[in-house]
Short mmCIF file of C-alpha atoms and ligand atoms in Angstrom, two decimals:
data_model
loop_
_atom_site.label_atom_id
_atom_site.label_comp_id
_atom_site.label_asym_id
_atom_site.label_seq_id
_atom_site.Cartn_x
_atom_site.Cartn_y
_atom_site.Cartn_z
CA UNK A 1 -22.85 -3.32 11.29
CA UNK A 2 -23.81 -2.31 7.55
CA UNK A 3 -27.25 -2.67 5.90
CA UNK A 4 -24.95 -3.47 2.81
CA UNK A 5 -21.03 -3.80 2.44
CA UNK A 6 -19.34 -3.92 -0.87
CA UNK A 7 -16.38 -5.69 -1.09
CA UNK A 8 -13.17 -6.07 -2.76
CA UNK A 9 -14.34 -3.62 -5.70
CA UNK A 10 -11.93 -1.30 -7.88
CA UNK A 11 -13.06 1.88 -7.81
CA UNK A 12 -12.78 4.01 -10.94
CA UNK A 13 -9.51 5.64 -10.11
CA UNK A 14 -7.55 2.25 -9.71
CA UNK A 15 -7.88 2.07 -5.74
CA UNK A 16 -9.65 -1.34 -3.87
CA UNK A 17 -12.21 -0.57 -1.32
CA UNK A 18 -14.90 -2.08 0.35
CA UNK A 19 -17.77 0.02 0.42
CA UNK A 20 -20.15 0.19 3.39
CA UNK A 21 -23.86 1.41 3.72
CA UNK A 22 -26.17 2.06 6.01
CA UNK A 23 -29.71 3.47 5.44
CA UNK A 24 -29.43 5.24 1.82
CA UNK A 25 -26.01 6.93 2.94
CA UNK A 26 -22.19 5.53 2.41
CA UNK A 27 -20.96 5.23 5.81
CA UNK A 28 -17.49 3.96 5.35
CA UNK A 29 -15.14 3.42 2.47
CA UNK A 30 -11.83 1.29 2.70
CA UNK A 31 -10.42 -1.50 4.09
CA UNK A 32 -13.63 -2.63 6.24
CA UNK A 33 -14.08 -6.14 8.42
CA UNK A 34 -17.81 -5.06 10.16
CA UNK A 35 -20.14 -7.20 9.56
CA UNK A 36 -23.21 -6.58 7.40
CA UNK A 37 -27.21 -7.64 6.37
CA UNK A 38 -26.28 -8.49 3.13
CA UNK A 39 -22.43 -8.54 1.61
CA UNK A 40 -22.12 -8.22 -2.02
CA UNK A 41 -18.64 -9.70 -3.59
CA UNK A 42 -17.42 -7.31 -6.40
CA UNK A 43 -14.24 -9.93 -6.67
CA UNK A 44 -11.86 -7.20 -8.14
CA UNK A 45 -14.56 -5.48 -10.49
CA UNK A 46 -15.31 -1.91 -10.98
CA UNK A 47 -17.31 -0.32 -8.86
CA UNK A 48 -18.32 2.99 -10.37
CA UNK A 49 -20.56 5.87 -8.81
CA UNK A 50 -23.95 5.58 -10.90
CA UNK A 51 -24.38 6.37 -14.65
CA UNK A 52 -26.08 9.95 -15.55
CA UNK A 53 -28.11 11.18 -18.48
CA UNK A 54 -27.95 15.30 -18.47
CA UNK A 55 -30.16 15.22 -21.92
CA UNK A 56 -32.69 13.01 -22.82
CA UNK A 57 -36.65 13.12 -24.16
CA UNK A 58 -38.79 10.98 -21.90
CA UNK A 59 -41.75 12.13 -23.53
CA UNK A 60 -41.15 10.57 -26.78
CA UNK A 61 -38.60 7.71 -25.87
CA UNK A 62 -39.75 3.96 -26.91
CA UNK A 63 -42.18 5.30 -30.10
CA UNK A 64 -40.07 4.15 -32.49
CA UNK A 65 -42.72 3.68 -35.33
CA UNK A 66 -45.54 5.56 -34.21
CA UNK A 67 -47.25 6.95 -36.38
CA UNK A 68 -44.53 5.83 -38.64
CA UNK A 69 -40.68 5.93 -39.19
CA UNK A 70 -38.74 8.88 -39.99
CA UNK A 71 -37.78 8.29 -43.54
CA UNK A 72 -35.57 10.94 -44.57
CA UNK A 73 -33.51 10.39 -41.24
CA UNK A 74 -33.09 14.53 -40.54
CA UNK A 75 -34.06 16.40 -37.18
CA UNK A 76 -37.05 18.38 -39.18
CA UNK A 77 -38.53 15.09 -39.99
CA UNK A 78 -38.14 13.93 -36.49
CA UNK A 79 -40.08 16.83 -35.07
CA UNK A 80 -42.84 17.06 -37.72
CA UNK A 81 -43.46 13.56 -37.01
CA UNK A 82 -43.36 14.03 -33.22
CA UNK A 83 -45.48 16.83 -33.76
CA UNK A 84 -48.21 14.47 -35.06
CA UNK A 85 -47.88 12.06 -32.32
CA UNK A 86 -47.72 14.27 -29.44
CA UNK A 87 -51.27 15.46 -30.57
CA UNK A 88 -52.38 11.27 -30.27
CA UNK A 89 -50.53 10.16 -27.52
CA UNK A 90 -52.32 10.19 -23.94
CA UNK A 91 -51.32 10.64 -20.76
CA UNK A 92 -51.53 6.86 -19.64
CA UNK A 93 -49.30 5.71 -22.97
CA UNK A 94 -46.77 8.48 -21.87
CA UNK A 95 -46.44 7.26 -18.46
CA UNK A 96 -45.92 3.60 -19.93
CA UNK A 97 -43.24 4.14 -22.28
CA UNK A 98 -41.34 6.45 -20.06
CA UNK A 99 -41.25 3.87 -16.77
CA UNK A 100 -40.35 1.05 -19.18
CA UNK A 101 -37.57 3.08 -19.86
CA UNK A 102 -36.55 3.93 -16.45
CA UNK A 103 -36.72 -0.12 -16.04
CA UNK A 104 -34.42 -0.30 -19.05
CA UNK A 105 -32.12 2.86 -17.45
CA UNK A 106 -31.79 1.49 -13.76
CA UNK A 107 -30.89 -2.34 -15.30
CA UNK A 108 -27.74 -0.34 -17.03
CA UNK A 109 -26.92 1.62 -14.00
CA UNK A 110 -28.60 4.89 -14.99
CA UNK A 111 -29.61 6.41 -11.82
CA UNK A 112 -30.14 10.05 -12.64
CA UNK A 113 -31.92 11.23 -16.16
CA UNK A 114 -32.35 15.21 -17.23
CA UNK A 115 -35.23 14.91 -19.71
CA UNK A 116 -36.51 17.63 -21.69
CA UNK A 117 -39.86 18.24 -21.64
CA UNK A 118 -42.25 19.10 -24.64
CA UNK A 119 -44.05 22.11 -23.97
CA UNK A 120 -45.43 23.26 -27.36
CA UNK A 121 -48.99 21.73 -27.20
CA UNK A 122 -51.85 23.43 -24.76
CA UNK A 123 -53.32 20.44 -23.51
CA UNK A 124 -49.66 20.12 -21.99
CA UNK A 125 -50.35 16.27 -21.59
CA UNK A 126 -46.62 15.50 -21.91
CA UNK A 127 -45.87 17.86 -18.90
CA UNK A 128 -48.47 15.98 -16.92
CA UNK A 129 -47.27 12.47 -17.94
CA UNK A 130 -43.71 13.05 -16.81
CA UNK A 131 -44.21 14.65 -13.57
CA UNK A 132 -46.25 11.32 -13.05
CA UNK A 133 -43.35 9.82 -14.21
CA UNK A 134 -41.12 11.83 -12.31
CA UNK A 135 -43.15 10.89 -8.95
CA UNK A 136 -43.29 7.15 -9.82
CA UNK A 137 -39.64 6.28 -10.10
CA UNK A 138 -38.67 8.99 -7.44
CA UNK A 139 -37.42 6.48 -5.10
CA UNK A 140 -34.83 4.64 -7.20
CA UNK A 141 -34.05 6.91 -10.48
CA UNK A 142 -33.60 10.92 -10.03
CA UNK A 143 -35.17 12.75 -13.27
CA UNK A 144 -35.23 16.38 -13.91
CA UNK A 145 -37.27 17.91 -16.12
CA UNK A 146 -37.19 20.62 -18.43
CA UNK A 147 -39.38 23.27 -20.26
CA UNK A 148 -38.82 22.73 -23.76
CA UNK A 149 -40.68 24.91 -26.37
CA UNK A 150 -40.16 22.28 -28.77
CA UNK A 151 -41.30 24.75 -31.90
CA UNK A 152 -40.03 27.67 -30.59
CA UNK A 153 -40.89 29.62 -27.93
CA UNK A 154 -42.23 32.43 -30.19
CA UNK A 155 -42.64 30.83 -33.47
CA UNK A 156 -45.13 28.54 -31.77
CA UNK A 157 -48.14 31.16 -31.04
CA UNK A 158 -48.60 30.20 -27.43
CA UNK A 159 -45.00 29.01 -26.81
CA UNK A 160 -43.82 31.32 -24.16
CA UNK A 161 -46.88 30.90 -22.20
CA UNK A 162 -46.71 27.21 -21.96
CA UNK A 163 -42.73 27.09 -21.24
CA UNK A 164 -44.29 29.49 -17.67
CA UNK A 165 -47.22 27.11 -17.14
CA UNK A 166 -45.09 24.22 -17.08
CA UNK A 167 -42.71 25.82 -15.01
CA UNK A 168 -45.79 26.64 -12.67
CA UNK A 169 -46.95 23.22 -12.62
CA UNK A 170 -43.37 21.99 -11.03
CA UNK A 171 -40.98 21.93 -14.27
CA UNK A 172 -37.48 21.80 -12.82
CA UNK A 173 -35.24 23.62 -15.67
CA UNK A 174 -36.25 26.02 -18.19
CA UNK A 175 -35.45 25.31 -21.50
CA UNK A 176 -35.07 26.92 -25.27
CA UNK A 177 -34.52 26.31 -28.87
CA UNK A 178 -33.03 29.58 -30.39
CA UNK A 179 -31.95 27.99 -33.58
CA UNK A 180 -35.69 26.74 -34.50
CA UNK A 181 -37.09 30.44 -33.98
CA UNK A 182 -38.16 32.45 -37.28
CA UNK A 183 -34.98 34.57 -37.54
CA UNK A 184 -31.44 34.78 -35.57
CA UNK A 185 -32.76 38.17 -34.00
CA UNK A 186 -35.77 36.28 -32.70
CA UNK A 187 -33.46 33.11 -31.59
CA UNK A 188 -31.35 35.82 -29.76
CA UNK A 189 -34.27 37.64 -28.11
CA UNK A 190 -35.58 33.85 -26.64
CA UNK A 191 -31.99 33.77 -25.14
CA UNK A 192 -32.37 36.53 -23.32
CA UNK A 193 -35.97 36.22 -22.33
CA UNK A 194 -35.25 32.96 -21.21
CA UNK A 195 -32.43 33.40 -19.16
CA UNK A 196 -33.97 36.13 -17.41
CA UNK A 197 -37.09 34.01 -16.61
CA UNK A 198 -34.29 31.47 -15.13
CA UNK A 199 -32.17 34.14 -13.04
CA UNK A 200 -35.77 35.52 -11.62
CA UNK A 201 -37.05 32.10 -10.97
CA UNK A 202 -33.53 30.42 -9.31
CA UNK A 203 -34.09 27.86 -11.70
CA UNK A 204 -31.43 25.89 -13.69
CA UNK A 205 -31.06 26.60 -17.49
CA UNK A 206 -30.61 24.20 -20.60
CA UNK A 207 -30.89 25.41 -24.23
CA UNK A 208 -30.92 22.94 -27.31
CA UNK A 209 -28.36 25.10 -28.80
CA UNK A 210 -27.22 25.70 -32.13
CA UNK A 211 -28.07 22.01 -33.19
CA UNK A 212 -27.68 22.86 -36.70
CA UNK A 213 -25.00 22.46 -39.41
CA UNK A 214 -25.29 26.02 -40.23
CA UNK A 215 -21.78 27.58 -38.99
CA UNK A 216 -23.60 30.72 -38.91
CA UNK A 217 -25.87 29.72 -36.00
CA UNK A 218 -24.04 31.47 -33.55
CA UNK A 219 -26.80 31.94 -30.35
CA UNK A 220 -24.17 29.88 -28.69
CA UNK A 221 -22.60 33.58 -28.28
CA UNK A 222 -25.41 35.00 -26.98
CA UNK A 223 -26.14 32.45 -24.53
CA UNK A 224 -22.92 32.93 -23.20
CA UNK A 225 -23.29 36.62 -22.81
CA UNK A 226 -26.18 35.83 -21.05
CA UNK A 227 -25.08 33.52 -18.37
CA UNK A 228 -22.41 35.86 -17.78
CA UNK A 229 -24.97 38.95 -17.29
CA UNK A 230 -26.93 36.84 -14.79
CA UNK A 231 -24.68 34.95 -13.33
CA UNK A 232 -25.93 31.62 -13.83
CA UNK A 233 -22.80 30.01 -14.16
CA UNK A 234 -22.66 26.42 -14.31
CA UNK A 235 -26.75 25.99 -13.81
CA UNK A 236 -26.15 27.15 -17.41
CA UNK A 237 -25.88 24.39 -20.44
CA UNK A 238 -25.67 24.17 -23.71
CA UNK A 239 -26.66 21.34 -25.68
CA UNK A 240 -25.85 19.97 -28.64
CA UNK A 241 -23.78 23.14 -29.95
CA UNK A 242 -23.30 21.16 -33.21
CA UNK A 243 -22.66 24.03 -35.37
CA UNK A 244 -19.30 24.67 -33.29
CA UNK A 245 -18.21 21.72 -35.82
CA UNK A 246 -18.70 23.62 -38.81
CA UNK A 247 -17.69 27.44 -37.77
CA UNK A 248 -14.40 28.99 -39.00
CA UNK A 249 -11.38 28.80 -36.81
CA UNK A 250 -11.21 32.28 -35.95
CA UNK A 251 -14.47 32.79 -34.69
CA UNK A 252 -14.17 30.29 -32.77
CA UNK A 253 -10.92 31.26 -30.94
CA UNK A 254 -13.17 34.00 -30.03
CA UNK A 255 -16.36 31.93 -28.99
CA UNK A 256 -14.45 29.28 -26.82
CA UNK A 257 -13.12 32.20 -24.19
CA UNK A 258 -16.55 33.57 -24.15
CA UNK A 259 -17.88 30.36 -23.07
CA UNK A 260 -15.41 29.55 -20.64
CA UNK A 261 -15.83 33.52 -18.94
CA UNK A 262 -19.01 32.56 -18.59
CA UNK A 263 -18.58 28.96 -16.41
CA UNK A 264 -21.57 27.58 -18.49
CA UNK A 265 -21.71 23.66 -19.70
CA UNK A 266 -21.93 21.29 -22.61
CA UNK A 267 -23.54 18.70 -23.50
CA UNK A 268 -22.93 17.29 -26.86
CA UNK A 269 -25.08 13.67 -28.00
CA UNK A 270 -22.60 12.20 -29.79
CA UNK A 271 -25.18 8.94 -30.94
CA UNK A 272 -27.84 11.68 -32.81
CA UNK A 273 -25.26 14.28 -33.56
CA UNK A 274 -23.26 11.78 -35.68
CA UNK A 275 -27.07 10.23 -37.07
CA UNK A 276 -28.60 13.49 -37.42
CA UNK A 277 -26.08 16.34 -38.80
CA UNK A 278 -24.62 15.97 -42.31
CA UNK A 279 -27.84 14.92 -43.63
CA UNK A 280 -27.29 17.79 -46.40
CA UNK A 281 -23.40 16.96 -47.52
CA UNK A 282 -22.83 14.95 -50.21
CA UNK A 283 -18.76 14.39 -49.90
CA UNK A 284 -17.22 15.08 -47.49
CA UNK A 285 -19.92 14.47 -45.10
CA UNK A 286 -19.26 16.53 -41.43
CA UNK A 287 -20.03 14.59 -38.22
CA UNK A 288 -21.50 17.67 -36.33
CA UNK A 289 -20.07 16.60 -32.78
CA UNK A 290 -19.35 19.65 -31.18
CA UNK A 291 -14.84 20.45 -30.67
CA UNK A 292 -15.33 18.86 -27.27
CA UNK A 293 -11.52 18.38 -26.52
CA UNK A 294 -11.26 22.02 -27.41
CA UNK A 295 -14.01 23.53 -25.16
CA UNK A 296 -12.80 21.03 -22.05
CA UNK A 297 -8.88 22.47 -23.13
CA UNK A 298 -10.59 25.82 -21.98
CA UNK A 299 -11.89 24.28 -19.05
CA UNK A 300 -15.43 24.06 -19.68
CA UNK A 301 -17.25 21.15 -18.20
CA UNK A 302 -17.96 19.14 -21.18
CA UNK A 303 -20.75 15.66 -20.45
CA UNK A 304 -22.09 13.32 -22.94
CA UNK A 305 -25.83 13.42 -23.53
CA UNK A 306 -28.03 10.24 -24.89
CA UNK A 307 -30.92 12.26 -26.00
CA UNK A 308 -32.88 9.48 -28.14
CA UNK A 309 -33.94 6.30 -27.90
CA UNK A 310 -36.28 4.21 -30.19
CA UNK A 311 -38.16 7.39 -31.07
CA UNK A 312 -38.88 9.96 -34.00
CA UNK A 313 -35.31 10.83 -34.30
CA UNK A 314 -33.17 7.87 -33.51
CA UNK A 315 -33.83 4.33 -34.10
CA UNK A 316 -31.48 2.31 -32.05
CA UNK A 317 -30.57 2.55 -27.99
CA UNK A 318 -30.86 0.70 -24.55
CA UNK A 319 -29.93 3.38 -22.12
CA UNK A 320 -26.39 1.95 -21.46
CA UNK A 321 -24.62 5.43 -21.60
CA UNK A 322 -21.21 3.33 -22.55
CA UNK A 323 -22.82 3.44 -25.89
CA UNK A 324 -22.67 6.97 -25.73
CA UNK A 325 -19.23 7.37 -24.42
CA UNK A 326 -17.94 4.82 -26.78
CA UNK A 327 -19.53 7.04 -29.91
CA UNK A 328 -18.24 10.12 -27.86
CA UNK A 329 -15.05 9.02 -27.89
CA UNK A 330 -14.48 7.47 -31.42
CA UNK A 331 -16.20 11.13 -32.88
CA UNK A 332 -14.07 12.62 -31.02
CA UNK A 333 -11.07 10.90 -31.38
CA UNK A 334 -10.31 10.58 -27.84
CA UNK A 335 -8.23 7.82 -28.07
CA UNK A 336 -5.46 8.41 -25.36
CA UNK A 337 -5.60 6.53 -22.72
CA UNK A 338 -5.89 9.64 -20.59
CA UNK A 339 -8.92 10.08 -23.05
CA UNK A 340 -11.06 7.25 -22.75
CA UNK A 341 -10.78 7.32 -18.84
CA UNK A 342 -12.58 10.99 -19.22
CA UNK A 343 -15.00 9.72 -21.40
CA UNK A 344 -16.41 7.43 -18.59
CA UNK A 345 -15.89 10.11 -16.41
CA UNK A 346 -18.02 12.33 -18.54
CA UNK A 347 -21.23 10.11 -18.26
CA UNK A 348 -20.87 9.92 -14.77
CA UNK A 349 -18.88 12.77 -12.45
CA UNK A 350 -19.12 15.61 -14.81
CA UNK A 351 -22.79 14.56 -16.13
CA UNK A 352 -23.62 14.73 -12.18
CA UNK A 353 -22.26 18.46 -11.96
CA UNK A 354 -23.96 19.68 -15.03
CA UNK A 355 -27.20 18.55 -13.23
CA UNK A 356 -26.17 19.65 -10.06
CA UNK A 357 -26.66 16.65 -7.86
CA UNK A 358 -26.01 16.38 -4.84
CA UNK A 359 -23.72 14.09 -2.42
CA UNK A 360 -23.07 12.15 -5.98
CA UNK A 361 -19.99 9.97 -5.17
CA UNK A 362 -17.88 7.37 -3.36
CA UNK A 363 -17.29 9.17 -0.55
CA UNK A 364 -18.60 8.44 3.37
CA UNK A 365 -21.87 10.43 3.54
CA UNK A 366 -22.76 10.60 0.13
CA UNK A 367 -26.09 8.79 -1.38
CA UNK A 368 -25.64 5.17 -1.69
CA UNK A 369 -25.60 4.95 -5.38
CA UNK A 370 -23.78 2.86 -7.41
CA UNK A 371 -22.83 -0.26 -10.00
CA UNK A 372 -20.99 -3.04 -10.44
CA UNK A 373 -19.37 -3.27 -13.97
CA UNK A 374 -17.90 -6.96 -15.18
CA UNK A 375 -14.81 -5.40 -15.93
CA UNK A 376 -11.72 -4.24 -14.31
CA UNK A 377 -11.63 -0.33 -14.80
CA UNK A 378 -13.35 2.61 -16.55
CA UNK A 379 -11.55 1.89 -20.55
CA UNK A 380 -12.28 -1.76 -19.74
CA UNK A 381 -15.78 -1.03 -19.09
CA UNK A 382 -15.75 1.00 -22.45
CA UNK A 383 -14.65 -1.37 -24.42
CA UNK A 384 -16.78 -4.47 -23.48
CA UNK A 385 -19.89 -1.87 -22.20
CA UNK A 386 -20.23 -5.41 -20.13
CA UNK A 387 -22.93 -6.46 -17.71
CA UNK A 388 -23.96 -4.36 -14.94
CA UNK A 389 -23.34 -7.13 -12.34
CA UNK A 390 -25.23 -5.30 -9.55
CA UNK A 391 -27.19 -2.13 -9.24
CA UNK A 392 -27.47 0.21 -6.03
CA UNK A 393 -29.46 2.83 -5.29
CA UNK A 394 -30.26 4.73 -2.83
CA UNK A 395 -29.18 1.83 -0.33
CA UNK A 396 -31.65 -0.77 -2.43
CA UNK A 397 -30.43 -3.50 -4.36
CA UNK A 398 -32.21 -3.11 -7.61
CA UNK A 399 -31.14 -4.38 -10.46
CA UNK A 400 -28.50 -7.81 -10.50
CA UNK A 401 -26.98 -10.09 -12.99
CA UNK A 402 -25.62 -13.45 -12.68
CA UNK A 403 -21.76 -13.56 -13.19
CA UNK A 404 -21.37 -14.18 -16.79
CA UNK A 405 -17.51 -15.12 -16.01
CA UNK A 406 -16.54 -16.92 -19.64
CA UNK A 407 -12.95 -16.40 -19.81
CA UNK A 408 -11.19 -17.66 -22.63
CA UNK A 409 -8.22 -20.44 -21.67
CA UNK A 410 -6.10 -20.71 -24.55
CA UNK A 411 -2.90 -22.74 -24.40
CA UNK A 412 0.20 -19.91 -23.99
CA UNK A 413 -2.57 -16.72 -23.36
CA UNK A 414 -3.65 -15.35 -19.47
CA UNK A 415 -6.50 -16.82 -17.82
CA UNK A 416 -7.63 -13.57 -17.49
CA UNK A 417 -8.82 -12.83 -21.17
CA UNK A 418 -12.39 -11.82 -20.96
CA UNK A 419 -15.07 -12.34 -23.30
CA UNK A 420 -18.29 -11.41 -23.59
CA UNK A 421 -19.12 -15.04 -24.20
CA UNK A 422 -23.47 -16.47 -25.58
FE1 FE2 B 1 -32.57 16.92 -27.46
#
């Protein structure tokens, strides 16, 4: 007897299964006749593990506006701007914005959210409002949080201090920004201070990295060299890494086995990389998406990151991370059919092992986590980014959707045609 029992779904890789649950754990996955509580019909659809976020800013998300729009459109506008309203914005508005979100997040079957944290100011009010945050939603969304020395974690006069005093007050990840320091040597010097905080603390490790068109902002190097000193492996990621796009080939045949020695991560965001960078070319105009095929050719774990929505930098965005896959994978050109099915693996399997969660899965024993897509498989699900039918976590039921099962019927086509129909 199952609390809950899935049935008939197609699970990413092709395969039917029932899945069974008891409690907040999978107990059983496969042909299954016990009975259950409650027995949810996937009818054939895709039943995916959960959807996962490895970069994102809670702190600022759902602003859009406030104190007013970014007009030139460019990452230094973004921050000035959130600079200003991070001084106005109180604890309670925070909190707010941030749970709407997680409403928003757990409706698209978005179940686990790394969020970067704004440390720069001393009153540290954005700290406090997203470990309320973190607290609130605990029981259905998983959020990690991250120090984030916003201006710099020496160019900001008490940056360093703050990045410890969030990590004091419960902080999960420390963070970094070497590119936004005064000069590379200080950008390099943060690197190494901060990894060495990380290694001494146990903690987990994720630098906005090189997000810069600037081929010459190479800390991506030095990061590297120090993961591999310290031995932080894959607790280590890089974000962003946008200048990648515009460095010389050669160097880069260097970089990429650096990287890979070094068992680090990435996390490009291809919606605010593609918004953001080339916002100095005239013609031609780069796209500043990190070489993603090239860095997962080397075997480096490569996720896709939402990092904005409604908010000082990006104006669009509803937390479906399809959207991000399906910008991932057009930047990218990753257009094989071999391709696309990593892209939706990228937002959820590998985004799960850059954060490190664990007993994420299908498997008996792991959490009972996952969605129901209205659509038959993982390029399917990319192309329509279609309802989430029915939203699990943690053994809870909590998000569903009525069937929206228009299907053209055209004289001479298949029955089966779906559309996205009203
Ligand atoms: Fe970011």
């Amino acid at each position: 007897m199952f609390d809950l029992l899935v049935k008939g779904g197609t699970l990413p890789d092709g395969t039917r299964a029932d899945i069974g649950i008891t409690g907040d754990r999978i107990a059983a996955v496969g042909k299954l006749e016990a009975e259950a509580a409650r027995v949810i019909d996937a009818g054939g659809d895709l039943v995916s593990p959960p959807f996962v976020d490895p970069h994102f800013h809670m702190d600022a998300t759902l602003s859009y506006g406030l104190p007013r729009v970014n007009a030139s459109g460019t990452l230094l506008e973004g921050i000035a701007l959130w600079g200003e309203l991070r001084e106005i914005a109180t604890v309670d508005e925070m909190v707010e914005r941030a749970v709407r979100y997680c409403d928003w997040a757990v409706s698209m079957g978005l179940l686990a959210i790394r969020t970067h944290v704004d440390t720069t100011p001393d009153h540290l009010r954005t700290v406090e409002a997203m470990l309320e945050v973190k607290a609130r939603v605990a029981a259905y969304l998983d959020l990690q949080l991250v120090a984030f020395p916003q201006d710099g974690l020496y160019r900001s006069k008490t940056g360093r201090q703050n990045v410890l005093r969030a990590l004091d007050m419960g902080v999960d990840v420390v963070g970094g920004i070497p590119h936004f320091e005064r000069t590379m040597e200080e950008g390099a010097e943060s690197l190494r201070d901060l990894a060495r905080i990380a290694a001494e603390r146990g903690l987990m490790w994720d630098v906005h990295c090189d997000e810069t068109d600037d081929p010459m902002s190479r800390h991506v190097e030095t990061m590297a060299r120090e993961v591999t000193r310290h031995g932080l492996g894959g607790r280590a990621a890089g974000s962003h890494l946008t200048s990648m796009h515009s460095m010389d080939n050669y160097y880069v045949s260097k970089l990429l086995p650096l990287i890979a020695e070094s068992s680090m991560t990435a996390i490009p965001n291809p919606l605010i990389n593609i918004t953001l960078q080339g916002r100095h070319d005239t013609y031609p105009k780069r796209r500043g998406l990190t070489r993603v095929k090239e860095l997962q050719a080397m075997g480096i774990p490569v996720g896709w990151g939402q990092d904005c929505v409604l908010d000082p930098w990006y104006s669009l965005g509803t937390a479906d991370m399809l959207d991000v896959a399906f910008m991932g994978l057009h930047v990218a050109q990753m257009t094989h059919p071999a391709e696309m099915a990593r892209c939706f693996t990228m937002v959820t399997e590998t985004n799960a092992q850059i954060m490190g969660l664990q007993d994420y899965g299908l498997r008996p024993g792991c959490q009972a986590s996952l969605v129901v897509l209205d659509a038959g498989n993982p390029v399917e699900a990319l192309r329509l980014r279609p309802d989430r039918l029915c939203v699990i976590s943690k053994g809870k039921v909590v998000a569903e959707r009525s069937r929206n099962d228009a299907r053209l019927a055209l004289p001479g086509r298949p029955g089966s045609v779906r559309r996205r129909l009203g």
